[in-house]
């Protein structure tokens, strides 16, 4: 019987590879422009890291983690997100001793046991940024602007930016009290998980995806009415910097985001279908994971959702796998010559292809056409004796005669 991939996972097939490469290369380029360097951390971590770093009251920890005991009976979890592992590595490798800020990015697979649907997988991929060491609002704006620049370079137009401020440990307790007071009357109608959140982290209830909870929280008090002066000033400054960069945003007091650790600024970049990018400031997380007191801000961007958006907007992505020259051959000597020529051209990065299927000349040309070869040529006794190569441009049938041994000349015709 045929074995299938596990539910919620996807193969990246060769015909789609160019899309991934294009997106990844663009993101790496933008990262470089912003002085952000790559970090790679393991696919799995001690479960404890996520309990502490993501938060006990989050959907991720409560329902979505791939957790198992390894043969040494340690509790291990496949990365559900990239922030906690990056913070762990930052602390463990003492990167906080270097000149700050530390700007890091990663491209990683993430694992979450989710209800599979459009744009919601069990293994998906994230590009993420984490910047450590700066508490300044300009850094929040820089991180947001990096995300916006990446989307702009990819040509995406349908996405909009929503921002909010979640307050800090100084002002949030007051808000939590107000929220609890509001929710109290409807406590019985909250879902089971939200009942447990009510005491531990009532704000989390605002992010619940259950219909009944959504209904209840519709007219709940909003955090922006409760934030302290420091948070308010910070928010005003972030907005001022975004305005200076001419980045359009909407203030959405309803967003709280799925993770427990956020303080002050949070943001989402979304379209009608889903959130493509989400992030914010998390000034308490480094301490929480055992590091020094140090502010931080970052985001995670879902690559599957990004590519789905590119496809939906019908944005043309440059292809990379077109064969530039198909070299057909008549006879054994010609076949060897074609093989050698292809090898020489490939050494110069020319994408050349030859016959490995025992095809007839006619079938070879049909195949060359099918794979979209830009030029074709046929080597035979005549060509070998006279050292000539007749390159045929498939788009218009025009022929170019070149010296078989002059690789530079061949290359220049192919590039013309
Ligand atoms: P959502 O509200 O859609 O569940 P989230 O708040 O759980 O998202 P984050 O943890 O902030 O998402 O992850 C950042 C980004 O990663 C999301 O904006 C999204 O693009 C992507 N992402 C998250 N979960 C999935 C998933 N199960 N499948 C595909 N992409 C995902
Ligand atoms: Mg989620």
Short mmCIF file of C-alpha atoms and ligand atoms in Angstrom, two decimals:
data_model
loop_
_atom_site.label_atom_id
_atom_site.label_comp_id
_atom_site.label_asym_id
_atom_site.label_seq_id
_atom_site.Cartn_x
_atom_site.Cartn_y
_atom_site.Cartn_z
CA UNK A 1 0.00 0.00 0.00
CA UNK A 2 1.10 3.53 -0.78
CA UNK A 3 2.23 5.57 2.22
CA UNK A 4 1.08 9.16 2.46
CA UNK A 5 2.66 12.18 4.16
CA UNK A 6 1.22 12.95 7.62
CA UNK A 7 -1.84 15.21 7.75
CA UNK A 8 -0.97 18.90 7.70
CA UNK A 9 2.42 18.45 6.02
CA UNK A 10 3.33 19.26 2.44
CA UNK A 11 6.08 18.27 0.03
CA UNK A 12 7.79 21.12 -1.69
CA UNK A 13 7.84 19.84 -5.27
CA UNK A 14 10.55 20.76 -7.80
CA UNK A 15 8.07 22.72 -9.92
CA UNK A 16 7.48 25.05 -6.97
CA UNK A 17 11.08 25.32 -5.77
CA UNK A 18 11.69 28.58 -7.63
CA UNK A 19 8.97 30.31 -5.61
CA UNK A 20 10.56 29.30 -2.32
CA UNK A 21 14.03 30.26 -3.52
CA UNK A 22 12.80 33.65 -4.67
CA UNK A 23 11.06 34.38 -1.38
CA UNK A 24 13.97 33.13 0.71
CA UNK A 25 16.55 35.07 -1.31
CA UNK A 26 14.49 38.26 -1.09
CA UNK A 27 14.15 37.88 2.68
CA UNK A 28 17.87 37.21 3.11
CA UNK A 29 18.68 40.31 1.05
CA UNK A 30 16.36 42.53 3.07
CA UNK A 31 17.78 41.12 6.31
CA UNK A 32 21.27 42.03 5.14
CA UNK A 33 20.24 45.55 4.22
CA UNK A 34 18.94 45.99 7.77
CA UNK A 35 22.11 44.56 9.32
CA UNK A 36 20.30 41.45 10.56
CA UNK A 37 22.34 38.23 10.74
CA UNK A 38 21.19 34.63 10.59
CA UNK A 39 20.96 32.29 13.55
CA UNK A 40 20.20 28.54 13.34
CA UNK A 41 18.98 26.66 16.37
CA UNK A 42 17.98 22.98 16.72
CA UNK A 43 14.66 21.63 15.41
CA UNK A 44 13.85 20.39 18.92
CA UNK A 45 14.32 21.84 22.40
CA UNK A 46 13.55 20.90 26.00
CA UNK A 47 9.79 21.22 26.48
CA UNK A 48 10.43 23.45 29.50
CA UNK A 49 11.69 26.22 27.19
CA UNK A 50 8.32 26.61 25.53
CA UNK A 51 6.33 26.26 28.75
CA UNK A 52 8.27 29.22 30.10
CA UNK A 53 8.95 31.08 26.88
CA UNK A 54 5.64 30.83 25.03
CA UNK A 55 3.38 30.74 28.07
CA UNK A 56 1.15 28.22 29.77
CA UNK A 57 -2.08 29.89 28.76
CA UNK A 58 -1.38 30.01 25.02
CA UNK A 59 -3.01 27.81 22.38
CA UNK A 60 0.45 26.59 21.41
CA UNK A 61 1.27 25.19 24.84
CA UNK A 62 -2.24 24.10 25.71
CA UNK A 63 -3.10 22.22 22.54
CA UNK A 64 -0.56 22.39 19.75
CA UNK A 65 2.89 21.14 20.74
CA UNK A 66 4.56 18.04 19.34
CA UNK A 67 5.98 16.77 22.61
CA UNK A 68 7.51 13.35 23.27
CA UNK A 69 9.97 11.66 25.55
CA UNK A 70 13.25 10.68 23.92
CA UNK A 71 15.06 7.43 24.65
CA UNK A 72 16.78 9.10 27.60
CA UNK A 73 13.34 10.00 28.98
CA UNK A 74 13.76 13.74 28.45
CA UNK A 75 10.70 15.71 27.44
CA UNK A 76 11.43 17.11 23.99
CA UNK A 77 9.30 19.43 21.83
CA UNK A 78 9.58 20.16 18.12
CA UNK A 79 9.89 23.92 17.67
CA UNK A 80 6.40 25.45 17.48
CA UNK A 81 7.91 28.93 16.98
CA UNK A 82 11.29 30.61 16.73
CA UNK A 83 11.45 33.26 19.44
CA UNK A 84 12.03 31.15 22.56
CA UNK A 85 14.82 29.08 20.93
CA UNK A 86 16.52 32.25 19.68
CA UNK A 87 16.38 33.80 23.15
CA UNK A 88 17.69 30.54 24.63
CA UNK A 89 20.65 30.58 22.21
CA UNK A 90 21.27 34.29 22.83
CA UNK A 91 21.56 33.64 26.56
CA UNK A 92 23.41 30.32 26.39
CA UNK A 93 26.06 31.70 24.00
CA UNK A 94 26.41 34.93 26.01
CA UNK A 95 25.64 37.09 23.00
CA UNK A 96 24.39 39.73 25.43
CA UNK A 97 28.05 40.51 26.19
CA UNK A 98 28.59 41.76 22.65
CA UNK A 99 27.87 45.29 21.40
CA UNK A 100 24.11 45.82 21.31
CA UNK A 101 21.64 45.71 19.71
CA UNK A 102 21.77 42.11 18.48
CA UNK A 103 19.74 41.70 15.31
CA UNK A 104 18.95 38.11 14.30
CA UNK A 105 16.87 36.34 11.69
CA UNK A 106 15.96 32.72 11.00
CA UNK A 107 14.11 30.59 8.47
CA UNK A 108 12.75 27.52 10.16
CA UNK A 109 10.16 24.80 10.01
CA UNK A 110 7.61 25.04 12.86
CA UNK A 111 5.42 22.25 14.19
CA UNK A 112 1.96 22.75 15.65
CA UNK A 113 -0.81 20.21 16.08
CA UNK A 114 -3.56 22.34 14.56
CA UNK A 115 -6.90 21.86 12.86
CA UNK A 116 -5.69 21.68 9.30
CA UNK A 117 -7.27 24.14 6.88
CA UNK A 118 -6.28 26.66 4.24
CA UNK A 119 -3.07 28.35 5.39
CA UNK A 120 -3.00 26.24 8.55
CA UNK A 121 -0.57 23.34 8.53
CA UNK A 122 1.09 21.12 11.11
CA UNK A 123 4.53 21.70 9.66
CA UNK A 124 4.92 25.18 8.24
CA UNK A 125 7.80 27.60 7.74
CA UNK A 126 8.60 30.92 9.29
CA UNK A 127 10.96 33.73 8.55
CA UNK A 128 11.51 35.54 11.83
CA UNK A 129 13.41 38.53 13.20
CA UNK A 130 14.46 39.05 16.81
CA UNK A 131 16.24 42.21 17.92
CA UNK A 132 17.64 42.29 21.45
CA UNK A 133 18.93 45.15 23.56
CA UNK A 134 17.00 48.23 22.46
CA UNK A 135 14.01 49.63 24.29
CA UNK A 136 13.58 52.52 21.90
CA UNK A 137 10.40 52.98 19.88
CA UNK A 138 12.52 53.56 16.76
CA UNK A 139 13.51 49.89 16.99
CA UNK A 140 9.87 48.75 16.98
CA UNK A 141 9.38 50.89 13.89
CA UNK A 142 12.53 49.49 12.27
CA UNK A 143 11.40 45.91 12.80
CA UNK A 144 7.98 46.71 11.34
CA UNK A 145 9.58 48.55 8.43
CA UNK A 146 11.76 45.53 7.67
CA UNK A 147 8.65 43.39 7.30
CA UNK A 148 7.00 46.04 5.14
CA UNK A 149 10.11 46.40 2.96
CA UNK A 150 10.21 42.63 2.40
CA UNK A 151 6.55 42.60 1.34
CA UNK A 152 7.11 45.61 -0.89
CA UNK A 153 10.07 43.98 -2.64
CA UNK A 154 7.95 40.90 -3.24
CA UNK A 155 5.38 43.16 -4.89
CA UNK A 156 2.56 42.40 -2.46
CA UNK A 157 -0.22 44.97 -2.34
CA UNK A 158 -3.19 43.39 -0.58
CA UNK A 159 -1.65 43.30 2.88
CA UNK A 160 -2.38 45.82 5.60
CA UNK A 161 -0.67 46.61 8.88
CA UNK A 162 -2.53 46.69 12.19
CA UNK A 163 -0.88 47.84 15.39
CA UNK A 164 -1.76 47.96 19.06
CA UNK A 165 -0.13 48.46 22.44
CA UNK A 166 -0.54 45.83 25.15
CA UNK A 167 0.88 47.81 28.05
CA UNK A 168 3.51 46.59 30.47
CA UNK A 169 3.63 44.83 33.86
CA UNK A 170 2.97 48.23 35.43
CA UNK A 171 -0.31 48.99 33.70
CA UNK A 172 -1.63 45.61 32.66
CA UNK A 173 -2.84 44.46 36.11
CA UNK A 174 -5.25 47.37 36.19
CA UNK A 175 -6.58 46.39 32.78
CA UNK A 176 -6.80 42.72 33.74
CA UNK A 177 -8.97 43.70 36.70
CA UNK A 178 -11.30 45.71 34.48
CA UNK A 179 -11.44 42.86 31.98
CA UNK A 180 -12.21 40.29 34.65
CA UNK A 181 -14.92 42.47 36.03
CA UNK A 182 -16.46 42.66 32.57
CA UNK A 183 -16.11 38.93 31.89
CA UNK A 184 -17.37 37.79 35.28
CA UNK A 185 -21.05 37.86 34.33
CA UNK A 186 -20.41 35.64 31.34
CA UNK A 187 -17.94 33.28 33.00
CA UNK A 188 -20.22 30.26 32.58
CA UNK A 189 -20.42 30.79 28.83
CA UNK A 190 -16.64 30.85 28.30
CA UNK A 191 -15.03 27.77 26.74
CA UNK A 192 -13.22 25.35 29.05
CA UNK A 193 -9.78 26.67 28.22
CA UNK A 194 -10.81 30.30 28.70
CA UNK A 195 -12.20 29.45 32.12
CA UNK A 196 -8.66 28.47 33.12
CA UNK A 197 -7.35 31.66 31.51
CA UNK A 198 -9.74 33.83 33.51
CA UNK A 199 -7.52 33.83 36.60
CA UNK A 200 -4.10 33.25 35.02
CA UNK A 201 -4.24 35.50 31.97
CA UNK A 202 -7.64 37.00 31.14
CA UNK A 203 -6.27 38.94 28.15
CA UNK A 204 -5.70 35.65 26.39
CA UNK A 205 -9.50 35.21 26.26
CA UNK A 206 -9.64 38.11 23.77
CA UNK A 207 -7.68 35.96 21.30
CA UNK A 208 -9.84 32.83 21.66
CA UNK A 209 -11.15 31.51 18.36
CA UNK A 210 -14.30 29.90 19.87
CA UNK A 211 -17.48 31.59 18.68
CA UNK A 212 -19.04 31.88 22.13
CA UNK A 213 -15.92 33.54 23.56
CA UNK A 214 -15.69 35.89 20.60
CA UNK A 215 -19.29 36.95 21.18
CA UNK A 216 -18.62 37.65 24.85
CA UNK A 217 -15.46 39.69 24.27
CA UNK A 218 -16.96 41.83 21.50
CA UNK A 219 -17.59 44.81 23.73
CA UNK A 220 -14.91 44.19 26.36
CA UNK A 221 -12.89 47.15 27.69
CA UNK A 222 -9.82 47.93 25.58
CA UNK A 223 -6.23 48.01 26.82
CA UNK A 224 -5.41 51.35 25.18
CA UNK A 225 -7.70 53.06 27.69
CA UNK A 226 -5.60 51.66 30.53
CA UNK A 227 -1.96 51.94 29.47
CA UNK A 228 0.44 53.99 31.60
CA UNK A 229 2.19 57.15 30.49
CA UNK A 230 5.40 55.35 29.55
CA UNK A 231 3.54 52.90 27.29
CA UNK A 232 1.46 55.68 25.83
CA UNK A 233 4.52 57.77 24.97
CA UNK A 234 6.20 54.72 23.49
CA UNK A 235 3.16 54.06 21.29
CA UNK A 236 3.04 57.68 20.13
CA UNK A 237 6.73 57.53 19.19
CA UNK A 238 6.35 54.25 17.27
CA UNK A 239 3.52 55.82 15.28
CA UNK A 240 5.60 58.93 14.65
CA UNK A 241 8.47 56.84 13.23
CA UNK A 242 6.08 54.84 11.05
CA UNK A 243 4.60 58.10 9.79
CA UNK A 244 8.12 59.36 9.03
CA UNK A 245 8.65 56.28 6.83
CA UNK A 246 5.24 56.79 5.25
CA UNK A 247 4.10 53.35 6.41
CA UNK A 248 0.32 53.13 6.56
CA UNK A 249 -1.23 51.40 9.57
CA UNK A 250 -4.50 50.95 11.40
CA UNK A 251 -4.77 50.94 15.16
CA UNK A 252 -6.66 47.80 16.13
CA UNK A 253 -7.30 47.69 19.87
CA UNK A 254 -8.62 44.15 19.42
CA UNK A 255 -5.36 42.42 18.58
CA UNK A 256 -3.64 40.69 21.47
CA UNK A 257 -1.73 37.98 19.52
CA UNK A 258 -1.26 34.34 20.35
CA UNK A 259 1.74 34.49 22.66
CA UNK A 260 1.94 35.42 26.32
CA UNK A 261 5.16 37.37 26.31
CA UNK A 262 4.29 40.56 24.47
CA UNK A 263 4.61 44.02 26.07
CA UNK A 264 3.87 47.40 24.52
CA UNK A 265 3.84 47.32 20.70
CA UNK A 266 2.25 44.43 18.83
CA UNK A 267 1.39 44.25 15.16
CA UNK A 268 -0.08 42.05 12.47
CA UNK A 269 0.18 42.19 8.70
CA UNK A 270 -2.83 40.52 7.12
CA UNK A 271 -5.24 40.20 4.23
CA UNK A 272 -8.82 38.91 4.04
CA UNK A 273 -7.66 35.31 4.26
CA UNK A 274 -5.19 35.26 7.14
CA UNK A 275 -2.39 36.89 9.08
CA UNK A 276 0.89 36.62 7.20
CA UNK A 277 3.12 38.29 9.76
CA UNK A 278 2.77 38.93 13.47
CA UNK A 279 5.09 40.32 16.07
CA UNK A 280 5.83 42.87 18.71
CA UNK A 281 7.89 43.85 21.70
CA UNK A 282 8.61 41.39 24.50
CA UNK A 283 10.70 43.16 27.11
CA UNK A 284 10.36 40.51 29.83
CA UNK A 285 11.09 37.31 27.92
CA UNK A 286 14.89 37.27 28.10
CA UNK A 287 14.71 37.53 31.89
CA UNK A 288 11.95 34.94 31.99
CA UNK A 289 14.21 32.44 30.22
CA UNK A 290 17.08 33.12 32.64
CA UNK A 291 18.99 35.89 30.89
CA UNK A 292 19.72 39.48 31.90
CA UNK A 293 17.07 42.18 31.94
CA UNK A 294 17.00 43.17 28.30
CA UNK A 295 14.32 44.50 25.97
CA UNK A 296 13.44 42.77 22.68
CA UNK A 297 11.25 43.12 19.62
CA UNK A 298 10.57 40.81 16.68
CA UNK A 299 8.14 39.09 14.34
CA UNK A 300 7.33 35.82 12.62
CA UNK A 301 6.22 35.59 9.00
CA UNK A 302 4.53 32.48 7.61
CA UNK A 303 6.18 31.48 4.33
CA UNK A 304 3.36 29.23 3.06
CA UNK A 305 0.89 32.06 3.61
CA UNK A 306 3.30 34.50 1.97
CA UNK A 307 3.61 32.30 -1.13
CA UNK A 308 -0.18 31.75 -1.23
CA UNK A 309 -0.59 35.52 -1.22
CA UNK A 310 1.92 35.92 -4.06
CA UNK A 311 -0.05 33.34 -6.05
CA UNK A 312 -3.38 34.94 -5.27
CA UNK A 313 -2.12 38.35 -6.36
CA UNK A 314 -0.75 36.67 -9.50
CA UNK A 315 2.67 38.15 -8.95
CA UNK A 316 5.15 36.85 -11.47
CA UNK A 317 8.08 35.09 -9.85
CA UNK A 318 11.27 34.77 -11.91
CA UNK A 319 11.80 31.17 -13.03
CA UNK A 320 15.21 29.64 -12.58
CA UNK A 321 15.03 26.20 -14.16
CA UNK A 322 14.71 26.95 -17.88
CA UNK A 323 17.13 24.94 -20.01
CA UNK A 324 19.17 27.38 -22.11
CA UNK A 325 20.48 24.85 -24.62
CA UNK A 326 19.34 21.36 -25.52
CA UNK A 327 22.08 19.48 -27.38
CA UNK A 328 20.77 16.67 -29.59
CA UNK A 329 23.10 14.13 -31.20
CA UNK A 330 23.19 11.87 -34.27
CA UNK A 331 25.47 8.87 -33.72
CA UNK A 332 27.81 7.70 -30.97
CA UNK A 333 30.67 10.19 -31.61
CA UNK A 334 28.22 13.08 -31.60
CA UNK A 335 26.63 11.80 -28.42
CA UNK A 336 30.01 11.90 -26.67
CA UNK A 337 30.74 15.36 -28.10
CA UNK A 338 27.34 16.60 -26.89
CA UNK A 339 28.07 15.18 -23.44
CA UNK A 340 31.45 16.96 -23.31
CA UNK A 341 30.03 20.24 -24.63
CA UNK A 342 27.24 20.22 -22.04
CA UNK A 343 29.82 19.70 -19.34
CA UNK A 344 31.92 22.66 -20.55
CA UNK A 345 28.87 24.92 -20.72
CA UNK A 346 27.67 23.89 -17.26
CA UNK A 347 31.07 24.82 -15.86
CA UNK A 348 30.19 28.34 -17.03
CA UNK A 349 26.71 28.12 -15.44
CA UNK A 350 24.96 27.67 -18.78
CA UNK A 351 21.99 25.34 -18.26
CA UNK A 352 22.62 22.68 -20.91
CA UNK A 353 20.86 19.35 -21.36
CA UNK A 354 21.58 16.17 -23.36
CA UNK A 355 19.85 12.89 -24.21
CA UNK A 356 19.91 10.26 -21.47
CA UNK A 357 16.77 8.46 -22.60
CA UNK A 358 17.81 6.87 -25.88
CA UNK A 359 15.41 9.16 -27.74
CA UNK A 360 15.39 9.50 -31.52
CA UNK A 361 16.34 12.94 -32.90
CA UNK A 362 12.69 13.69 -33.51
CA UNK A 363 11.71 12.72 -29.98
CA UNK A 364 14.65 14.74 -28.63
CA UNK A 365 13.41 17.92 -30.29
CA UNK A 366 9.89 17.28 -29.07
CA UNK A 367 11.26 16.88 -25.56
CA UNK A 368 13.38 20.07 -25.84
CA UNK A 369 10.24 21.91 -26.82
CA UNK A 370 8.29 20.45 -23.91
CA UNK A 371 10.84 21.52 -21.31
CA UNK A 372 10.95 24.99 -22.84
CA UNK A 373 14.61 24.97 -23.97
CA UNK A 374 15.49 28.47 -25.20
CA UNK A 375 17.96 27.19 -27.83
CA UNK A 376 18.45 23.75 -29.39
CA UNK A 377 21.21 22.31 -31.51
CA UNK A 378 21.90 18.97 -33.18
CA UNK A 379 25.41 17.55 -33.36
CA UNK A 380 26.25 15.13 -36.18
CA UNK A 381 29.26 14.07 -38.32
CA UNK A 382 29.13 17.31 -40.38
CA UNK A 383 29.26 19.50 -37.30
CA UNK A 384 32.10 17.53 -35.78
CA UNK A 385 34.17 17.58 -39.00
CA UNK A 386 33.70 21.30 -39.59
CA UNK A 387 33.72 22.35 -35.94
CA UNK A 388 30.45 24.19 -36.22
CA UNK A 389 27.40 24.37 -34.06
CA UNK A 390 24.05 25.60 -35.36
CA UNK A 391 22.14 27.14 -32.49
CA UNK A 392 18.42 27.45 -33.13
CA UNK A 393 16.45 30.00 -31.13
CA UNK A 394 13.15 28.31 -30.40
CA UNK A 395 11.08 31.47 -30.01
CA UNK A 396 11.52 32.55 -33.66
CA UNK A 397 13.46 29.73 -35.33
CA UNK A 398 16.45 31.92 -36.12
CA UNK A 399 19.75 30.04 -36.55
CA UNK A 400 23.19 31.14 -35.36
CA UNK A 401 26.35 29.41 -36.56
CA UNK A 402 29.23 29.33 -34.11
CA UNK A 403 32.54 27.55 -33.61
CA UNK A 404 31.97 24.29 -31.73
CA UNK A 405 35.15 24.78 -29.70
CA UNK A 406 34.58 28.41 -28.85
CA UNK A 407 32.64 28.27 -25.58
CA UNK A 408 32.69 32.05 -25.17
CA UNK A 409 31.10 32.52 -28.58
CA UNK A 410 28.43 29.92 -27.83
CA UNK A 411 27.74 31.59 -24.51
CA UNK A 412 27.38 35.03 -26.05
CA UNK A 413 24.80 33.79 -28.56
CA UNK A 414 22.85 32.04 -25.78
CA UNK A 415 22.84 35.27 -23.78
CA UNK A 416 21.80 37.41 -26.73
P1 LIG B 1 -3.00 32.40 13.92
O1 LIG B 1 -3.70 33.45 14.68
O2 LIG B 1 -3.28 32.40 12.43
O3 LIG B 1 -3.10 31.04 14.55
P2 LIG B 1 -0.54 32.77 15.32
O4 LIG B 1 -0.79 33.97 16.14
O5 LIG B 1 -0.65 31.44 15.96
O6 LIG B 1 -1.45 32.79 13.99
P3 LIG B 1 2.27 33.25 15.18
O7 LIG B 1 2.58 32.31 16.26
O8 LIG B 1 2.37 34.70 15.45
O9 LIG B 1 0.83 32.91 14.58
O10 LIG B 1 3.13 32.90 13.89
C1 LIG B 1 3.52 33.88 12.96
C2 LIG B 1 3.05 33.53 11.57
O11 LIG B 1 3.27 32.16 11.27
C3 LIG B 1 1.55 33.69 11.36
O12 LIG B 1 1.21 35.01 11.12
C4 LIG B 1 1.32 32.81 10.15
O13 LIG B 1 1.69 33.47 8.95
C5 LIG B 1 2.26 31.68 10.39
N1 LIG B 1 1.56 30.53 10.98
C6 LIG B 1 1.22 30.33 12.27
N2 LIG B 1 0.61 29.14 12.44
C7 LIG B 1 0.59 28.56 11.21
C8 LIG B 1 0.12 27.30 10.70
N3 LIG B 1 -0.43 26.41 11.50
N4 LIG B 1 0.24 27.03 9.37
C9 LIG B 1 0.82 27.94 8.54
N5 LIG B 1 1.29 29.14 8.95
C10 LIG B 1 1.18 29.44 10.26
MG1 LIG B 2 -2.15 29.97 16.06
#
